[in-house]
Coordinates of C-alpha atoms in Angstrom, one line a residue:
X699 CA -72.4 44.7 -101.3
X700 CA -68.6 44.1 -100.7
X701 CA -66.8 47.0 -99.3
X702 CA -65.3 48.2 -102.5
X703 CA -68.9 48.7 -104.0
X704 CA -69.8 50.4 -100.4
X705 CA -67.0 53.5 -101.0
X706 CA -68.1 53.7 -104.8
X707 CA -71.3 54.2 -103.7
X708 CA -70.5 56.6 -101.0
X709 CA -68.4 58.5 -103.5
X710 CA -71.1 58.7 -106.1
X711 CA -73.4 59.9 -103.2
X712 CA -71.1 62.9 -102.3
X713 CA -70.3 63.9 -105.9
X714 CA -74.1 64.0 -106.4
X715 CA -74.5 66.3 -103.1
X716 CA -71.9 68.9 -104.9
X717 CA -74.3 68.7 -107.9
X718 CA -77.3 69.1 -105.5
X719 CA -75.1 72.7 -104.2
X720 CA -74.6 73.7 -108.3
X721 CA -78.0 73.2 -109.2
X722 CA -79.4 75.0 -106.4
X723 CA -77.6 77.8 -107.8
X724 CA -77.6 77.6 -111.1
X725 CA -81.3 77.1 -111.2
X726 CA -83.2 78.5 -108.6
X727 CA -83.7 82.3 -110.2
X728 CA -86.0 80.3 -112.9
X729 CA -88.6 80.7 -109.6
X730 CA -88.1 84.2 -109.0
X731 CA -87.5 85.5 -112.5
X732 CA -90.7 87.8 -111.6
X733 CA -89.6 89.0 -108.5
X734 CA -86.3 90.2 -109.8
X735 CA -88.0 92.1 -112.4
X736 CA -90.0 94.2 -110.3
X737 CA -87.3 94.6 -107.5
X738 CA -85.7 96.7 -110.6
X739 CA -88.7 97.9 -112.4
X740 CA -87.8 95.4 -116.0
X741 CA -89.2 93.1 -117.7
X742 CA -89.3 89.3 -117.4
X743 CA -87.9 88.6 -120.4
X744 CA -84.9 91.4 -119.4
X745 CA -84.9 89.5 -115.9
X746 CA -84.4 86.2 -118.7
X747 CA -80.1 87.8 -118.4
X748 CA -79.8 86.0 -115.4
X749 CA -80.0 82.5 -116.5
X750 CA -78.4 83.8 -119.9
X751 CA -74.9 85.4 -118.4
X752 CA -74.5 82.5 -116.4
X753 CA -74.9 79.9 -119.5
X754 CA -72.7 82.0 -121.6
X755 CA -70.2 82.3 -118.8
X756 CA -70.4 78.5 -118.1
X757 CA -69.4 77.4 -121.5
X758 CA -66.8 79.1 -121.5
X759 CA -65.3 78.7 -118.7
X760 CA -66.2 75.1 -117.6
X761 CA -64.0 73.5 -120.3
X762 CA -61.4 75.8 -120.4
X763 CA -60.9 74.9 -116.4
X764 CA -61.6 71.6 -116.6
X765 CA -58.6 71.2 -119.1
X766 CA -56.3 73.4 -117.2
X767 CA -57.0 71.8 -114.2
X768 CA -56.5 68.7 -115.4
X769 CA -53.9 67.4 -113.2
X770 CA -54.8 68.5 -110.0
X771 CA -56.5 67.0 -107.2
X772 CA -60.5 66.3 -108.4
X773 CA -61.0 66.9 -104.4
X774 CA -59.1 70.1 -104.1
X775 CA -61.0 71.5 -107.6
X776 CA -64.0 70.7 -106.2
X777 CA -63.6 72.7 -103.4
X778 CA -62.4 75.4 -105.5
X779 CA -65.7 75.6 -107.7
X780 CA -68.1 74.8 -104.2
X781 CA -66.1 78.3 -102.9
X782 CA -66.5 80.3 -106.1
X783 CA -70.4 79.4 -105.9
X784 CA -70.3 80.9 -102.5
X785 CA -68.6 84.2 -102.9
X786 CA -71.1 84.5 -105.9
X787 CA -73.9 84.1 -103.9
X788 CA -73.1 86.6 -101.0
X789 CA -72.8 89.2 -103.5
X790 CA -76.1 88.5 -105.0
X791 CA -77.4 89.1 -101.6
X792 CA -76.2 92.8 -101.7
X793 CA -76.5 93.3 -105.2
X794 CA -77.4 97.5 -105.0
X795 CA -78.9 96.9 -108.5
X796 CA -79.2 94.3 -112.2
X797 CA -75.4 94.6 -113.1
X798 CA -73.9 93.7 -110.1
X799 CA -76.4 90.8 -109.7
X800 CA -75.0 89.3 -113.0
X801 CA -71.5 90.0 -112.4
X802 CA -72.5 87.7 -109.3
X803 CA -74.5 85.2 -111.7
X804 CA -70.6 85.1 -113.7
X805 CA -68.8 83.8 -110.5
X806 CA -71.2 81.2 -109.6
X807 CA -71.3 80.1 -112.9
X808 CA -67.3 79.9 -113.1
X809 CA -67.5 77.8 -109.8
X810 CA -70.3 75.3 -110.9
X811 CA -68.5 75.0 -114.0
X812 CA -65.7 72.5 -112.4
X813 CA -67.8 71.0 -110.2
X814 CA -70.5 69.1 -112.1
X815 CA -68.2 67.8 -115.0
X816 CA -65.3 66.5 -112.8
X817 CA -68.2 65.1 -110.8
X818 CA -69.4 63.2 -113.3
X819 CA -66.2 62.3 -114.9
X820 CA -65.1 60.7 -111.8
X821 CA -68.0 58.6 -110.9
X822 CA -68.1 57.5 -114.7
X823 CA -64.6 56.3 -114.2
X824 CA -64.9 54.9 -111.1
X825 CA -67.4 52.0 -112.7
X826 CA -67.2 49.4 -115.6
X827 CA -69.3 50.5 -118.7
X828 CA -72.4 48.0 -117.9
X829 CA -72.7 50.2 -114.6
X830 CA -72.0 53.3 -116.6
X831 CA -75.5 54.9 -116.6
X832 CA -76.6 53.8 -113.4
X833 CA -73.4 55.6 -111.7
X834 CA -73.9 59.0 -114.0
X835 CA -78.0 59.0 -112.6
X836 CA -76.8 58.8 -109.2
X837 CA -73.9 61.5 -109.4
X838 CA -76.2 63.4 -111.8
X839 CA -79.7 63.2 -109.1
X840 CA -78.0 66.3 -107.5
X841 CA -78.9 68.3 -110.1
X842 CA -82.9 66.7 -110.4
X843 CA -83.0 67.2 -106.8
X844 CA -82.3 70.8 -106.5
X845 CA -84.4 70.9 -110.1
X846 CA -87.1 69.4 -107.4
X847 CA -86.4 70.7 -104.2
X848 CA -84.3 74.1 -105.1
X849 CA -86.7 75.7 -107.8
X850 CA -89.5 75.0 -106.2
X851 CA -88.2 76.7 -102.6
X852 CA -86.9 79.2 -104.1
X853 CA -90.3 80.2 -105.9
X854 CA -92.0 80.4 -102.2
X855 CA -89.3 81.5 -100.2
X856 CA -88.5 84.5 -103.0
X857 CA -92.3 85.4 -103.2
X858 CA -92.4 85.4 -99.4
X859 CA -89.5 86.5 -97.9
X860 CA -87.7 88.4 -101.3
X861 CA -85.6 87.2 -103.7
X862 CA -82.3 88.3 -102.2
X863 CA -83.2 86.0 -99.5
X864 CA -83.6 83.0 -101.7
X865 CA -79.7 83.5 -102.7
X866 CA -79.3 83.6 -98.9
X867 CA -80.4 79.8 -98.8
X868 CA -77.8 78.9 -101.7
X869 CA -74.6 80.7 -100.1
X870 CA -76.0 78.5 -96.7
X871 CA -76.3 75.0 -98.5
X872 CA -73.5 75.6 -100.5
X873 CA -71.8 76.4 -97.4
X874 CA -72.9 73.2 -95.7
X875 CA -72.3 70.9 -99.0
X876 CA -68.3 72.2 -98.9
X877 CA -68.0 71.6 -95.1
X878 CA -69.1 68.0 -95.4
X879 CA -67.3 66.9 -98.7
X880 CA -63.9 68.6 -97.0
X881 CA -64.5 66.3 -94.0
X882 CA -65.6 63.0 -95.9
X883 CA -64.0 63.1 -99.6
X884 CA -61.0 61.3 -99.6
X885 CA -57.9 63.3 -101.1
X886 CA -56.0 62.4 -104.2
X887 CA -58.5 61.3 -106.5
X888 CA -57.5 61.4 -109.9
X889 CA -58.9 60.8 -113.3
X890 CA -57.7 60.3 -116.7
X891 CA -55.1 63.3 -117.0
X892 CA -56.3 66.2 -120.0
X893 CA -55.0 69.6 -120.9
X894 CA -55.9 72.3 -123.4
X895 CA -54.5 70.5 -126.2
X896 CA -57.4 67.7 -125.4
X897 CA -59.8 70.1 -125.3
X898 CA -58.3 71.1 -128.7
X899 CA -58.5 67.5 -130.1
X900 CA -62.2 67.4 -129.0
X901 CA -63.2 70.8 -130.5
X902 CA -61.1 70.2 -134.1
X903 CA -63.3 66.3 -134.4
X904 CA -66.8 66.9 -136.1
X905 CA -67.4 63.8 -134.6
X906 CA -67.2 64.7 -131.0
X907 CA -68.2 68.1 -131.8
X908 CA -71.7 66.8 -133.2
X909 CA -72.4 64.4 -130.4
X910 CA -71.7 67.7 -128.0
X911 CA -73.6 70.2 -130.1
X912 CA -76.8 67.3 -129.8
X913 CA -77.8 69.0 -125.9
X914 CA -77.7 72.4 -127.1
X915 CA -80.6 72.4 -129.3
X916 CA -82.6 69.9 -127.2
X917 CA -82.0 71.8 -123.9
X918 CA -82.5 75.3 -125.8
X919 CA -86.0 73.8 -126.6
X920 CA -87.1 72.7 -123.4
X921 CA -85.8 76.1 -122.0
X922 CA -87.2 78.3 -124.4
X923 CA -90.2 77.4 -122.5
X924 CA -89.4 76.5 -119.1
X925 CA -87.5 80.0 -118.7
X926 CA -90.7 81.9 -118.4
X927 CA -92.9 78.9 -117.0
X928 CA -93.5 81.2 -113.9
X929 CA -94.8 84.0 -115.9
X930 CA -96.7 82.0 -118.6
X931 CA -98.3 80.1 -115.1
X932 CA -99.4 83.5 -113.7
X933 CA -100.6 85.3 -116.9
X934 CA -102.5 81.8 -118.3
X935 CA -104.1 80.9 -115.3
X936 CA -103.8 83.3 -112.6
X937 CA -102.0 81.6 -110.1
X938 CA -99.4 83.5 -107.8
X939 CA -96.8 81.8 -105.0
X940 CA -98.2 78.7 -103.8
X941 CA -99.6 77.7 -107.3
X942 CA -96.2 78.6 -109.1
X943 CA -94.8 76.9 -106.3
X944 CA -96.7 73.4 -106.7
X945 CA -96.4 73.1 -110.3
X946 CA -92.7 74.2 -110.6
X947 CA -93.0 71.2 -107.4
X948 CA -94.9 68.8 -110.0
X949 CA -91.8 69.8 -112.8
X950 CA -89.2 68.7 -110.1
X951 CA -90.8 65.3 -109.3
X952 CA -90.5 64.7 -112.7
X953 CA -86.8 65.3 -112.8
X954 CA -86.0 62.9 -110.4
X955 CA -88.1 60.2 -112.2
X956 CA -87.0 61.1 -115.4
X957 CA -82.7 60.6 -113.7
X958 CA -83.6 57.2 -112.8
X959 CA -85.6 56.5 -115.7
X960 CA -82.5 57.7 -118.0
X961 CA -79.7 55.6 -116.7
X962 CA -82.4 52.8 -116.3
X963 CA -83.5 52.9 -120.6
X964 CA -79.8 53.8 -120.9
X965 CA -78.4 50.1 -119.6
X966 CA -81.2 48.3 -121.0
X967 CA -82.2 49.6 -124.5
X968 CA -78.6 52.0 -125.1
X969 CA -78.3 55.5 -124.9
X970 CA -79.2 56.6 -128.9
X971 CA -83.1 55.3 -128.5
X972 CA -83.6 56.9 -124.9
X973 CA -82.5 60.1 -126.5
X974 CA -84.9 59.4 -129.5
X975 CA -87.7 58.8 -127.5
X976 CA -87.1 61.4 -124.7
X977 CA -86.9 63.7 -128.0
X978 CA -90.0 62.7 -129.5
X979 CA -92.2 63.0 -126.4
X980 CA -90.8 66.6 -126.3
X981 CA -91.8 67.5 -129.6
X982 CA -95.3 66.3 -129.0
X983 CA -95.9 67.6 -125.5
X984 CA -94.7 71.6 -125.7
X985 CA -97.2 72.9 -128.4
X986 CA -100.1 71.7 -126.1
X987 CA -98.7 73.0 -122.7
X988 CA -99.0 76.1 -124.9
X989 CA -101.9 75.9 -127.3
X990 CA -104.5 74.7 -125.1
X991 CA -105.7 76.5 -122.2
X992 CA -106.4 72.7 -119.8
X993 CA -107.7 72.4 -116.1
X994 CA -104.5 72.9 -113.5
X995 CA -105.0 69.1 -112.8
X996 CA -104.5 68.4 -116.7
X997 CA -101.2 71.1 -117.1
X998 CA -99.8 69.6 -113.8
X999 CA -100.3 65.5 -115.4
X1000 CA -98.7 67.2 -118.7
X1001 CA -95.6 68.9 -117.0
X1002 CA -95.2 66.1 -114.9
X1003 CA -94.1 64.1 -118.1
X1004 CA -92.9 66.5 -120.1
X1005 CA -90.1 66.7 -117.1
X1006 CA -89.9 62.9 -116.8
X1007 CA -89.0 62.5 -120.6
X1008 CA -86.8 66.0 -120.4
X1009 CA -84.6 64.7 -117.7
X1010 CA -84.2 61.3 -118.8
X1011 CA -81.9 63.0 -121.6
X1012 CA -79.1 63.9 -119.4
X1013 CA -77.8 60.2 -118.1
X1014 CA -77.7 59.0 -121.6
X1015 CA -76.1 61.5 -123.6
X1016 CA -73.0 61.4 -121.0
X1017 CA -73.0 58.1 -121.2
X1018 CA -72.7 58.5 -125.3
X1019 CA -70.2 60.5 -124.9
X1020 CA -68.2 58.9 -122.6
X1021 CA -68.3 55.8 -124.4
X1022 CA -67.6 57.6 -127.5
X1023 CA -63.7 58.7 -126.3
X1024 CA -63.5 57.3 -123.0
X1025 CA -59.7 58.7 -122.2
X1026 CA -60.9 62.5 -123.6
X1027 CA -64.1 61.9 -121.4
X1028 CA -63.6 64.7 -118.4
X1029 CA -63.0 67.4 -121.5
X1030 CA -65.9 65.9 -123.1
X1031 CA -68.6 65.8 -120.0
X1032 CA -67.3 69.3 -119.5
X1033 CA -68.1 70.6 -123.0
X1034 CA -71.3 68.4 -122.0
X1035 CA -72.3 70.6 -118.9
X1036 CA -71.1 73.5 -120.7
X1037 CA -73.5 73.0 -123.8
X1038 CA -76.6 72.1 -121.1
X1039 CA -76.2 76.0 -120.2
X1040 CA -75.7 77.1 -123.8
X1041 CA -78.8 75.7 -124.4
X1042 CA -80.5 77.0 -121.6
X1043 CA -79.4 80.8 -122.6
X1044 CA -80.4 80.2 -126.4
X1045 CA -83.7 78.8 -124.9
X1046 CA -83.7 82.1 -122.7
X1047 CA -83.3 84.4 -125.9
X1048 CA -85.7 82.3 -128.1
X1049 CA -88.2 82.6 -125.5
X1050 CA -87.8 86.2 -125.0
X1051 CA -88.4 87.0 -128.7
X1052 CA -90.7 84.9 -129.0
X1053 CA -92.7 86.9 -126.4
X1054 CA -92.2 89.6 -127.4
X1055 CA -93.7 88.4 -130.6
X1056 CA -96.3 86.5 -130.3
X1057 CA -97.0 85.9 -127.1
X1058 CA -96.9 83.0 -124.4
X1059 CA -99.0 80.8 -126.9
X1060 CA -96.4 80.4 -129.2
X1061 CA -93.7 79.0 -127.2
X1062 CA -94.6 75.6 -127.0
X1063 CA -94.6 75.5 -130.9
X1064 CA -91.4 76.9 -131.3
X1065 CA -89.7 75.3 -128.7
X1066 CA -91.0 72.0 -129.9
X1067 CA -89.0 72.9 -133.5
X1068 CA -85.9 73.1 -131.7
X1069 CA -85.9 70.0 -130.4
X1070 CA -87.2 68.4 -133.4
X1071 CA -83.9 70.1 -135.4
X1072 CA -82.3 68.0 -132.3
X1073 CA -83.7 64.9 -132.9
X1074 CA -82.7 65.4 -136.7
X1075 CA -79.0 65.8 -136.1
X1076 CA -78.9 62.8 -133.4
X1077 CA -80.2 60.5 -136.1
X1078 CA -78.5 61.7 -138.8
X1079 CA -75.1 61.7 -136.8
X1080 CA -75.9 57.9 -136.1
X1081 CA -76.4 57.3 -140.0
X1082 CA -73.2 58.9 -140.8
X1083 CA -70.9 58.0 -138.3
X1084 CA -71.3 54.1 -137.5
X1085 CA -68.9 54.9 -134.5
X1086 CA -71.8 56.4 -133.0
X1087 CA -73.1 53.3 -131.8
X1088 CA -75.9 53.5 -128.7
X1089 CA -74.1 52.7 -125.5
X1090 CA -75.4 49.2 -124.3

């Protein structure tokens, strides 16, 4: 490795360690969903808000910011989001009660959502398309590892110790990520230059526009489940922090797999059949997580793919993307990262009603229809459109 390769790879190493800080925080109230409830006497499905306000918030903001900030220093935005992410997480800390705790879910949201786009747009530019997925899986890992690492902790550490405390642990690491990337990132990184009238070109091309919309529906269905995995767990099977803990554990393990495993099928077979496969195994694995009633060893094998194939989703459909307009590509990884958390809210609203109408049982089956709607409008935007080519 000459040294040229050495400072990509460094590069892509710190923009993965600002994901690793985002998805701490983005995701880490999945674990204590249950906690938050009864620290203000609701419901699960009410404590659901948290993971919805920040979605909502992140799509819109992410690609607004990411346009407007277009110009500027991609080191100097990133430590704009990284301090955003902070301040939002010391006032979770203190949150007195629910509200203020999602007017502090909206500021971290509005930090993370310039961080992991510009990330990813600058480790995707900073390789030849071959390298393409590859590069997005290692800048992208940040996010499976705090999906591995983050969720997981937080589950224990909020059952143990509170879940204010678990908020505690993101301000610290987030902390710690922004110290080390002001010391080490070099300054003046730049990428292709956008504005709001690119994000304008993007939004008014149904082409664009249905690759985007793609992640939505497939991350709503995986969410519409994965949401209130915690509570299913406990209700289902009885299990309380150190069970919740090691299959949420299991679910993370996956993730990481599933990153590699992405940009892996992604350079070898193209980025259109990994997302047709990673859909298909979806649609067939969430009715039985919900249906049938298996041992723990069987649920943990079955979650253990279900995340391997769920995460092996995210490296290939930036790589579409960015291969589909490669000089609009920052304003389109943003709309990207902001349509994973619109997903994730319509996943967190399905789920909720879906509850509340019949029942943990009956979110497998649903969410499995989502993501089969998914898989329908990926195929049938590669029939229509022959410019939607897989990336190879």
């Amino acid at each position: 490795m000459n040294q040229f390769e050495t400072s990509v790879r460094r590069l892509h190493l710190l923009l993965a360690l600002a994901n690793f800080a985002v998805g701490l925080g983005a995701f880490v109230v999945i674990g204590v969903l249950s906690p938050v409830a009864s620290a203000f006497q609701i419901t699960p499905s009410d404590a659901g808000w948290l993971m919805t306000i920040y979605a909502i918030t992140y799509a819109i903001s992410s690609p607004l910011l990411v346009a407007i900030t277009g110009s500027k220093d991609r080191a100097h935005v990133l430590f704009a989001g990284l301090s955003l992410l902070i301040l939002g997480s010391v006032l979770a800390i203190f949150s007195p009660d629910f509200s203020v705790l999602l007017v502090a879910r909206v500021l971290m949201a509005i930090g993370s959502g310039v961080v992991t786009p510009v990330a990813s747009a600058v480790g995707a530019a900073s390789v030849s398309p071959e390298h393409r997925g590859r590069a997005l899986a290692t800048v992208f890992g940040g996010l499976t590892m705090a999906q591995a690492f983050g969720i997981p902790a937080g589950a224990w550490i909020g059952y143990a110790f509170g879940w204010r405390f678990t908020f505690g642990v993101v301000a610290i690491l987030a902390s710690v990520c922004l110290m080390i990337l002001y010391k080490s990132i070099q300054r003046g990184i730049v990428a292709v230059p956008n504005s709001l009238s690119t994000l304008k070109e993007v939004i008014l091309s149904p082409r664009l526009m249905i690759a985007v919309f793609f992640i939505v529906l497939f991350m709503g269905g995986i969410f519409t489940f994965y949401t209130y995995l915690t509570p299913f767990l406990e209700i289902r099977y009885g299990i309380q922090k150190i069970g919740v803990t090691s299959i949420l554990l299991i679910f993370g393990f996956g993730a990481i797999f599933g990153n590699k495993l992405g940009g892996f099928l992604t350079d070898r077979i193209g980025a259109v059949p990994t997302l047709v496969i990673v859909c298909t195994t979806q649609v067939v694995i969430l009715p039985i997580l919900s249906l049938i009633q298996m041992p723990l060893y069987a649920i943990g094998i079955l979650i253990f793919i279900w995340s391997v194939f769920g995460w092996s989703s995210q490296v290939a459909q930036q790589a579409r993307l960015t291969a589909l307009d490669s000089k609009r590509a920052p304003v389109l990884l943003a709309l990207h990262s902001a349509s994973i958390y619109i997903g994730t809210s319509l996943g967190a609203l399905v789920g909720g009603r879906v509850i509340h109408l019949g029942g943990y049982q009956t979110l497998g089956v649903v969410a499995s229809g989502i993501v089969i709607i998914s898989l329908l409008l990926l195929v049938g935007s590669q029939t229509k459109n022959k410019s939607l080519q897989p990336v190879s």
